[in-house]
mmCIF file of C-alpha atoms in Angstrom:
data_model
loop_
_atom_site.group_PDB
_atom_site.id
_atom_site.type_symbol
_atom_site.label_atom_id
_atom_site.label_comp_id
_atom_site.label_asym_id
_atom_site.label_seq_id
_atom_site.Cartn_x
_atom_site.Cartn_y
_atom_site.Cartn_z
ATOM 1 C CA UNK I 1392 3.213 6.087 -12.621
ATOM 2 C CA UNK I 1393 2.928 6.557 -8.970
ATOM 3 C CA UNK I 1394 -0.060 8.948 -9.432
ATOM 4 C CA UNK I 1395 -2.059 6.594 -11.779
ATOM 5 C CA UNK I 1396 -1.510 3.855 -8.992
ATOM 6 C CA UNK I 1397 -2.900 6.308 -6.294
ATOM 7 C CA UNK I 1398 -6.178 6.873 -8.130
ATOM 8 C CA UNK I 1399 -9.001 5.031 -6.426
ATOM 9 C CA UNK I 1400 -10.866 4.658 -9.876
ATOM 10 C CA UNK I 1401 -7.798 2.902 -11.655
ATOM 11 C CA UNK I 1402 -9.375 0.384 -13.497
ATOM 12 C CA UNK I 1403 -8.485 -3.588 -13.880
ATOM 13 C CA UNK I 1404 -7.719 -3.052 -17.497
ATOM 14 C CA UNK I 1405 -5.971 0.227 -17.009
ATOM 15 C CA UNK I 1406 -3.727 -1.742 -14.122
ATOM 16 C CA UNK I 1407 -2.903 -4.358 -16.501
ATOM 17 C CA UNK I 1408 -1.627 -1.724 -19.435
ATOM 18 C CA UNK I 1409 0.613 0.282 -16.727
ATOM 19 C CA UNK I 1410 2.142 -2.919 -15.773
ATOM 20 C CA UNK I 1411 2.659 -4.211 -19.209
ATOM 21 C CA UNK I 1412 4.297 -1.317 -20.525
ATOM 22 C CA UNK I 1413 7.230 -1.776 -18.108
ATOM 23 C CA UNK I 1414 9.168 -4.927 -19.140
ATOM 24 C CA UNK I 1415 11.252 -4.829 -15.639
ATOM 25 C CA UNK I 1416 8.044 -4.154 -13.863
ATOM 26 C CA UNK I 1417 6.029 -6.892 -15.407
ATOM 27 C CA UNK I 1418 8.949 -9.301 -14.137
ATOM 28 C CA UNK I 1419 9.033 -7.726 -10.864
ATOM 29 C CA UNK I 1420 5.131 -8.261 -10.417
ATOM 30 C CA UNK I 1421 5.562 -12.028 -11.625
ATOM 31 C CA UNK I 1422 8.195 -12.829 -9.310
ATOM 32 C CA UNK I 1423 6.232 -11.070 -6.218
ATOM 33 C CA UNK I 1424 3.050 -12.968 -7.167
ATOM 34 C CA UNK I 1425 4.955 -16.298 -7.467
ATOM 35 C CA UNK I 1426 6.440 -15.936 -4.218
ATOM 36 C CA UNK I 1427 3.021 -15.008 -2.679
ATOM 37 C CA UNK I 1428 1.359 -18.126 -4.335
ATOM 38 C CA UNK I 1429 4.227 -20.444 -3.808
ATOM 39 C CA UNK I 1430 1.534 -22.815 -2.219
ATOM 40 C CA UNK I 1431 -0.807 -22.650 -5.332
ATOM 41 C CA UNK I 1432 -1.019 -25.380 -7.850
ATOM 42 C CA UNK I 1433 -0.242 -23.527 -10.884
ATOM 43 C CA UNK I 1434 2.836 -20.925 -11.902
ATOM 44 C CA UNK I 1435 1.976 -17.670 -12.834
ATOM 45 C CA UNK I 1436 2.943 -16.953 -16.441
ATOM 46 C CA UNK I 1437 1.428 -13.190 -16.965
ATOM 47 C CA UNK I 1438 0.676 -9.985 -15.013
ATOM 48 C CA UNK I 1439 -2.978 -10.991 -16.212
ATOM 49 C CA UNK I 1440 -2.463 -14.320 -14.334
ATOM 50 C CA UNK I 1441 -1.186 -12.412 -11.387
ATOM 51 C CA UNK I 1442 -4.428 -9.885 -11.914
ATOM 52 C CA UNK I 1443 -6.803 -12.879 -12.079
ATOM 53 C CA UNK I 1444 -5.173 -14.689 -8.806
ATOM 54 C CA UNK I 1445 -4.892 -11.809 -6.626
ATOM 55 C CA UNK I 1446 -7.363 -9.257 -7.750
ATOM 56 C CA UNK I 1447 -6.490 -5.826 -8.832
ATOM 57 C CA UNK I 1448 -6.551 -3.965 -5.365
ATOM 58 C CA UNK I 1449 -4.000 -6.080 -4.244
ATOM 59 C CA UNK I 1450 -1.762 -6.124 -7.310
ATOM 60 C CA UNK I 1451 -2.290 -2.668 -7.530
ATOM 61 C CA UNK I 1452 -0.819 -2.382 -3.573
ATOM 62 C CA UNK I 1453 2.322 -4.591 -4.893
ATOM 63 C CA UNK I 1454 2.968 -2.297 -7.657
ATOM 64 C CA UNK I 1455 2.806 0.746 -5.895
ATOM 65 C CA UNK I 1456 5.340 -0.928 -3.179
ATOM 66 C CA UNK I 1457 7.519 -2.319 -6.219
ATOM 67 C CA UNK I 1458 7.448 1.301 -7.879
ATOM 68 C CA UNK I 1459 8.354 3.167 -4.785
ATOM 69 C CA UNK I 1460 11.187 0.319 -4.062
ATOM 70 C CA UNK I 1461 12.716 1.374 -7.450
ATOM 71 C CA UNK I 1462 12.338 5.344 -7.105
ATOM 72 C CA UNK I 1463 13.553 4.824 -3.391
ATOM 73 C CA UNK I 1464 16.635 3.370 -4.493
ATOM 74 C CA UNK I 1465 15.722 0.232 -2.744
ATOM 75 C CA UNK I 1466 16.320 0.996 0.960
ATOM 76 C CA UNK I 1467 14.670 -2.138 2.403
ATOM 77 C CA UNK I 1468 14.364 -0.632 5.610
ATOM 78 C CA UNK I 1469 12.329 2.357 4.637
ATOM 79 C CA UNK I 1470 10.258 0.363 1.975
ATOM 80 C CA UNK I 1471 9.523 -1.966 4.754
ATOM 81 C CA UNK I 1472 8.164 0.691 7.354
ATOM 82 C CA UNK I 1473 6.128 2.125 4.480
ATOM 83 C CA UNK I 1474 4.762 -1.345 3.604
ATOM 84 C CA UNK I 1475 3.959 -1.686 7.285
ATOM 85 C CA UNK I 1476 2.146 1.076 7.725
ATOM 86 C CA UNK I 1477 0.204 0.925 4.238
ATOM 87 C CA UNK I 1478 -0.861 -2.810 5.151
ATOM 88 C CA UNK I 1479 -1.722 -2.024 8.725
ATOM 89 C CA UNK I 1480 -3.996 0.798 7.330
ATOM 90 C CA UNK I 1481 -5.449 -1.886 5.010
ATOM 91 C CA UNK I 1482 -6.095 -4.456 7.862
ATOM 92 C CA UNK I 1483 -7.722 -1.905 9.677
ATOM 93 C CA UNK I 1484 -9.826 -0.219 7.161
ATOM 94 C CA UNK I 1485 -13.291 -1.837 7.594
ATOM 95 C CA UNK I 1486 -13.100 -1.068 11.176
ATOM 96 C CA UNK I 1487 -12.743 2.588 10.364
ATOM 97 C CA UNK I 1488 -15.440 2.538 7.688
ATOM 98 C CA UNK I 1489 -12.554 2.890 4.947
ATOM 99 C CA UNK I 1490 -11.948 0.988 1.584
ATOM 100 C CA UNK I 1491 -9.194 -1.198 2.040
ATOM 101 C CA UNK I 1492 -7.305 -0.402 -1.020
ATOM 102 C CA UNK I 1493 -7.571 3.429 -0.367
ATOM 103 C CA UNK I 1494 -6.576 2.988 2.964
ATOM 104 C CA UNK I 1495 -3.214 0.704 1.939
ATOM 105 C CA UNK I 1496 -2.698 3.571 -0.851
ATOM 106 C CA UNK I 1497 -3.031 6.417 1.905
ATOM 107 C CA UNK I 1498 -0.732 4.306 4.297
ATOM 108 C CA UNK I 1499 2.279 4.208 1.600
ATOM 109 C CA UNK I 1500 1.835 7.413 0.440
ATOM 110 C CA UNK I 1501 1.933 8.845 4.014
ATOM 111 C CA UNK I 1502 5.623 7.373 4.274
ATOM 112 C CA UNK I 1503 6.802 7.724 0.553
ATOM 113 C CA UNK I 1504 8.365 11.052 1.592
ATOM 114 C CA UNK I 1505 10.680 9.073 3.857
ATOM 115 C CA UNK I 1506 11.176 6.613 1.027
ATOM 116 C CA UNK I 1507 11.896 9.036 -1.597
ATOM 117 C CA UNK I 1508 13.704 11.354 0.208
ATOM 118 C CA UNK I 1509 11.462 14.212 -0.548
ATOM 119 C CA UNK I 1510 9.038 16.477 1.421
ATOM 120 C CA UNK I 1511 5.608 15.115 2.143
ATOM 121 C CA UNK I 1512 4.270 18.102 0.654
ATOM 122 C CA UNK I 1513 6.386 17.786 -2.453
ATOM 123 C CA UNK I 1514 5.245 13.971 -2.868
ATOM 124 C CA UNK I 1515 1.503 14.763 -2.210
ATOM 125 C CA UNK I 1516 1.870 17.538 -5.202
ATOM 126 C CA UNK I 1517 3.824 15.292 -7.515
ATOM 127 C CA UNK I 1518 1.227 12.934 -7.247
ATOM 128 C CA UNK I 1519 -1.656 15.233 -7.923
ATOM 129 C CA UNK I 1520 -3.826 13.977 -5.065
ATOM 130 C CA UNK I 1521 -6.693 15.533 -4.569
ATOM 131 C CA UNK I 1522 -10.110 15.002 -2.378
ATOM 132 C CA UNK I 1523 -10.435 12.507 0.259
ATOM 133 C CA UNK I 1524 -6.921 10.900 -0.262
ATOM 134 C CA UNK I 1525 -5.204 14.661 -0.168
ATOM 135 C CA UNK I 1526 -7.134 15.755 2.739
ATOM 136 C CA UNK I 1527 -6.459 12.350 4.769
ATOM 137 C CA UNK I 1528 -2.710 12.953 4.060
ATOM 138 C CA UNK I 1529 -2.339 16.717 4.536
ATOM 139 C CA UNK I 1530 -4.977 17.441 7.166
ATOM 140 C CA UNK I 1531 -5.517 13.781 8.914
ATOM 141 C CA UNK I 1532 -9.138 14.593 8.608
ATOM 142 C CA UNK I 1533 -12.223 12.186 7.526
ATOM 143 C CA UNK I 1534 -12.249 8.577 8.536
ATOM 144 C CA UNK I 1535 -9.198 8.212 6.664
ATOM 145 C CA UNK I 1536 -7.186 10.703 7.816
ATOM 146 C CA UNK I 1537 -7.943 9.612 11.310
ATOM 147 C CA UNK I 1538 -7.011 6.100 10.627
ATOM 148 C CA UNK I 1539 -3.645 7.119 9.074
ATOM 149 C CA UNK I 1540 -2.832 9.184 12.144
ATOM 150 C CA UNK I 1541 -3.595 6.250 14.583
ATOM 151 C CA UNK I 1542 -1.400 4.191 12.418
ATOM 152 C CA UNK I 1543 1.554 6.630 12.763
ATOM 153 C CA UNK I 1544 0.837 7.034 16.506
ATOM 154 C CA UNK I 1545 1.004 3.412 17.054
ATOM 155 C CA UNK I 1546 4.198 2.994 15.217
ATOM 156 C CA UNK I 1547 5.543 6.254 17.170
ATOM 157 C CA UNK I 1548 4.625 4.366 20.624
ATOM 158 C CA UNK I 1549 2.330 1.379 20.792
ATOM 159 C CA UNK I 1550 0.797 2.066 24.137
ATOM 160 C CA UNK I 1551 -0.508 5.700 23.067
ATOM 161 C CA UNK I 1552 -3.260 4.482 20.563
ATOM 162 C CA UNK I 1553 -6.814 4.273 21.582
ATOM 163 C CA UNK I 1554 -9.872 3.308 19.428
ATOM 164 C CA UNK I 1555 -13.556 3.832 19.794
ATOM 165 C CA UNK I 1556 -14.022 2.773 23.171
ATOM 166 C CA UNK I 1557 -10.928 4.791 24.474
ATOM 167 C CA UNK I 1558 -9.332 1.744 25.441
ATOM 168 C CA UNK I 1559 -5.940 0.445 23.899
ATOM 169 C CA UNK I 1560 -6.352 -1.269 20.636
ATOM 170 C CA UNK I 1561 -5.776 -4.461 20.578
ATOM 171 C CA UNK I 1562 -6.700 -5.011 16.908
ATOM 172 C CA UNK I 1563 -4.175 -2.261 16.311
ATOM 173 C CA UNK I 1564 -1.440 -4.559 17.711
ATOM 174 C CA UNK I 1565 -2.531 -7.562 15.806
ATOM 175 C CA UNK I 1566 -2.814 -5.531 12.386
ATOM 176 C CA UNK I 1567 0.544 -4.134 13.067
ATOM 177 C CA UNK I 1568 2.037 -7.398 13.824
ATOM 178 C CA UNK I 1569 0.145 -9.001 10.782
ATOM 179 C CA UNK I 1570 1.414 -6.114 8.606
ATOM 180 C CA UNK I 1571 5.182 -6.591 9.759
ATOM 181 C CA UNK I 1572 5.117 -10.544 8.665
ATOM 182 C CA UNK I 1573 3.509 -9.561 5.398
ATOM 183 C CA UNK I 1574 5.897 -6.541 4.777
ATOM 184 C CA UNK I 1575 8.884 -9.108 5.458
ATOM 185 C CA UNK I 1576 7.619 -11.574 3.011
ATOM 186 C CA UNK I 1577 6.577 -8.938 0.355
ATOM 187 C CA UNK I 1578 9.290 -6.365 0.437
ATOM 188 C CA UNK I 1579 12.011 -9.343 0.665
ATOM 189 C CA UNK I 1580 10.806 -11.161 -2.342
ATOM 190 C CA UNK I 1581 10.466 -7.967 -4.282
#
């Protein structure tokens, strides 16, 4: 399931089908989407409603988080770290010339080894990753790989990251703080 979700070409219909095949996942997606839409005027009653409101990229991100949560034994701290990294990558994606949904996926997968308690190489192998995503995660090459590496470095010590002009990245700090708030809401409500 995670390898299918990691595919950047996963269609709207395929995502909906994946969610519907798993009743427990459908319920969790609805719970998470309704929690996020708490200010909305209508209650979401189906995975299709969640897809329509949130869009397939956002829902795909949530489903990846929910599946990782289940697979990782629901260790909230580790899952939260992965969610923060994923969301920080997503927040910064356009600054680095990367698709936000791919950046989220790369950020999340770059932390799945910790969430799942498996070596990173094994996680990447089991997901069957190839192309840009694999190179970004294994070699930290290309814009996507450099973005993931910068977010990792920031998490290790915020004073160490520089972006573009060589100066400390205020944008990185803002994205990281926003990601922490998002992860608190998302992981806590999942």
